PDB file of C-alpha atoms in Angstrom:
ATOM      1  CA  MET E   1      20.649  85.735  91.604  1.00 75.00           C
ATOM      2  CA  ALA E   2      22.310  85.217  88.232  1.00 86.00           C
ATOM      3  CA  GLU E   3      21.792  81.973  86.415  1.00 88.00           C
ATOM      4  CA  VAL E   4      24.247  79.896  84.407  1.00 87.00           C
ATOM      5  CA  LYS E   5      23.245  76.871  82.396  1.00 90.00           C
ATOM      6  CA  LEU E   6      25.653  73.978  82.030  1.00 90.00           C
ATOM      7  CA  ASP E   7      25.582  71.056  79.668  1.00 93.00           C
ATOM      8  CA  LEU E   8      26.629  68.073  81.731  1.00 92.00           C
ATOM      9  CA  PRO E   9      27.067  64.564  80.435  1.00 95.00           C
ATOM     10  CA  PRO E  10      24.140  62.415  81.594  1.00 94.00           C
ATOM     11  CA  ASP E  11      26.491  60.099  83.497  1.00 96.00           C
ATOM     12  CA  LEU E  12      27.937  63.000  85.487  1.00 94.00           C
ATOM     13  CA  LEU E  13      24.491  64.396  86.252  1.00 92.00           C
ATOM     14  CA  LYS E  14      23.366  60.948  87.408  1.00 94.00           C
ATOM     15  CA  VAL E  15      26.324  60.728  89.818  1.00 94.00           C
ATOM     16  CA  LEU E  16      25.650  64.223  91.153  1.00 92.00           C
ATOM     17  CA  GLU E  17      21.958  63.454  91.641  1.00 94.00           C
ATOM     18  CA  SER E  18      22.823  60.274  93.535  1.00 95.00           C
ATOM     19  CA  LEU E  19      24.914  62.335  95.959  1.00 93.00           C
ATOM     20  CA  GLY E  20      22.423  65.138  96.583  1.00 94.00           C
ATOM     21  CA  ASP E  21      21.403  68.422  94.989  1.00 94.00           C
ATOM     22  CA  PRO E  22      23.521  68.875  91.836  1.00 93.00           C
ATOM     23  CA  GLN E  23      23.130  72.664  91.855  1.00 93.00           C
ATOM     24  CA  GLN E  24      24.386  72.936  95.440  1.00 93.00           C
ATOM     25  CA  MET E  25      27.234  70.510  94.803  1.00 94.00           C
ATOM     26  CA  ILE E  26      28.434  72.441  91.756  1.00 95.00           C
ATOM     27  CA  LYS E  27      28.221  75.713  93.699  1.00 95.00           C
ATOM     28  CA  GLU E  28      30.288  74.213  96.536  1.00 96.00           C
ATOM     29  CA  CYS E  29      32.896  72.908  94.098  1.00 95.00           C
ATOM     30  CA  VAL E  30      33.267  76.294  92.424  1.00 96.00           C
ATOM     31  CA  VAL E  31      33.505  78.180  95.732  1.00 97.00           C
ATOM     32  CA  LEU E  32      35.999  75.686  97.176  1.00 96.00           C
ATOM     33  CA  GLU E  33      38.174  75.867  94.076  1.00 96.00           C
ATOM     34  CA  LEU E  34      38.162  79.671  94.076  1.00 96.00           C
ATOM     35  CA  TYR E  35      39.154  79.611  97.751  1.00 95.00           C
ATOM     36  CA  ARG E  36      41.841  76.974  97.149  1.00 93.00           C
ATOM     37  CA  ARG E  37      43.334  79.141  94.402  1.00 94.00           C
ATOM     38  CA  GLY E  38      43.295  82.187  96.670  1.00 90.00           C
ATOM     39  CA  GLU E  39      40.779  84.052  94.506  1.00 94.00           C
ATOM     40  CA  ILE E  40      38.330  84.565  97.381  1.00 94.00           C
ATOM     41  CA  SER E  41      38.753  84.755 101.153  1.00 92.00           C
ATOM     42  CA  SER E  42      37.457  82.231 103.661  1.00 93.00           C
ATOM     43  CA  GLY E  43      34.920  84.836 104.772  1.00 94.00           C
ATOM     44  CA  LYS E  44      33.606  85.341 101.236  1.00 96.00           C
ATOM     45  CA  ALA E  45      33.509  81.590 100.630  1.00 96.00           C
ATOM     46  CA  ALA E  46      31.560  81.080 103.849  1.00 97.00           C
ATOM     47  CA  GLU E  47      29.124  83.819 102.879  1.00 97.00           C
ATOM     48  CA  LEU E  48      28.574  82.302  99.428  1.00 97.00           C
ATOM     49  CA  LEU E  49      27.865  78.900 100.965  1.00 97.00           C
ATOM     50  CA  GLY E  50      25.656  80.245 103.756  1.00 97.00           C
ATOM     51  CA  MET E  51      27.832  79.143 106.666  1.00 97.00           C
ATOM     52  CA  SER E  52      29.936  80.802 109.323  1.00 96.00           C
ATOM     53  CA  ARG E  53      33.603  81.425 108.611  1.00 94.00           C
ATOM     54  CA  LEU E  54      34.618  78.864 111.240  1.00 95.00           C
ATOM     55  CA  GLU E  55      32.291  76.260 109.720  1.00 96.00           C
ATOM     56  CA  PHE E  56      33.794  76.923 106.300  1.00 96.00           C
ATOM     57  CA  ILE E  57      37.383  76.673 107.577  1.00 94.00           C
ATOM     58  CA  GLN E  58      36.567  73.360 109.261  1.00 95.00           C
ATOM     59  CA  TYR E  59      34.691  72.091 106.192  1.00 96.00           C
ATOM     60  CA  SER E  60      37.446  73.003 103.743  1.00 95.00           C
ATOM     61  CA  GLY E  61      40.041  71.544 106.120  1.00 94.00           C
ATOM     62  CA  ARG E  62      38.202  68.208 106.152  1.00 96.00           C
ATOM     63  CA  LEU E  63      38.441  68.292 102.364  1.00 95.00           C
ATOM     64  CA  GLY E  64      42.211  68.832 102.534  1.00 93.00           C
ATOM     65  CA  ILE E  65      42.246  72.547 101.717  1.00 93.00           C
ATOM     66  CA  PRO E  66      44.582  74.223 104.217  1.00 86.00           C
ATOM     67  CA  PHE E  67      43.663  77.462 105.955  1.00 85.00           C
ATOM     68  CA  PHE E  68      47.272  78.553 106.353  1.00 80.00           C
ATOM     69  CA  ARG E  69      49.222  78.661 103.122  1.00 77.00           C
ATOM     70  CA  TYR E  70      52.933  79.072 103.671  1.00 75.00           C
ATOM     71  CA  SER E  71      55.719  78.435 101.218  1.00 78.00           C
ATOM     72  CA  PRO E  72      58.594  76.485 102.754  1.00 82.00           C
ATOM     73  CA  GLU E  73      60.555  79.746 103.025  1.00 86.00           C
ATOM     74  CA  GLU E  74      57.680  81.579 104.723  1.00 82.00           C
ATOM     75  CA  LEU E  75      57.180  78.734 107.172  1.00 81.00           C
ATOM     76  CA  GLU E  76      60.877  78.672 108.013  1.00 86.00           C
ATOM     77  CA  ALA E  77      60.896  82.438 108.649  1.00 87.00           C
ATOM     78  CA  GLU E  78      57.773  82.175 110.793  1.00 83.00           C
ATOM     79  CA  LEU E  79      59.307  79.381 112.874  1.00 86.00           C
ATOM     80  CA  ARG E  80      62.518  81.403 113.349  1.00 86.00           C
ATOM     81  CA  ASP E  81      60.437  84.345 114.547  1.00 86.00           C
ATOM     82  CA  LEU E  82      58.563  82.146 117.004  1.00 86.00           C
ATOM     83  CA  GLU E  83      61.784  80.633 118.322  1.00 84.00           C
ATOM     84  CA  GLY E  84      63.118  84.160 118.840  1.00 80.00           C
ATOM     85  CA  LEU E  85      60.061  85.060 120.892  1.00 79.00           C
ATOM     86  CA  GLY E  86      60.655  82.092 123.175  1.00 71.00           C
ATOM     87  CA  LYS E  87      64.214  83.237 123.913  1.00 72.00           C
ATOM     88  CA  LYS E  88      63.178  86.697 125.062  1.00 61.00           C
TER      89      LYS E  88
END
């Protein structure tokens, strides 16, 4: 595995250490942010964090990162399509 060294302010490191393993927390933050930005898939994020895809989707959802990402226009079109299915 590749290694990256970070210079963190002592206060930040102290907070991270009080919450758990700083290395794991930083890894999770990076993976979650890449997923939130749409740079990696939920499957890749799950793999990087060593969890199942479903576990990752539930975990990221608890953190407020949505699984479905629709623009208002896309959501409207999707709802119209679903309403059309119900009429058939």
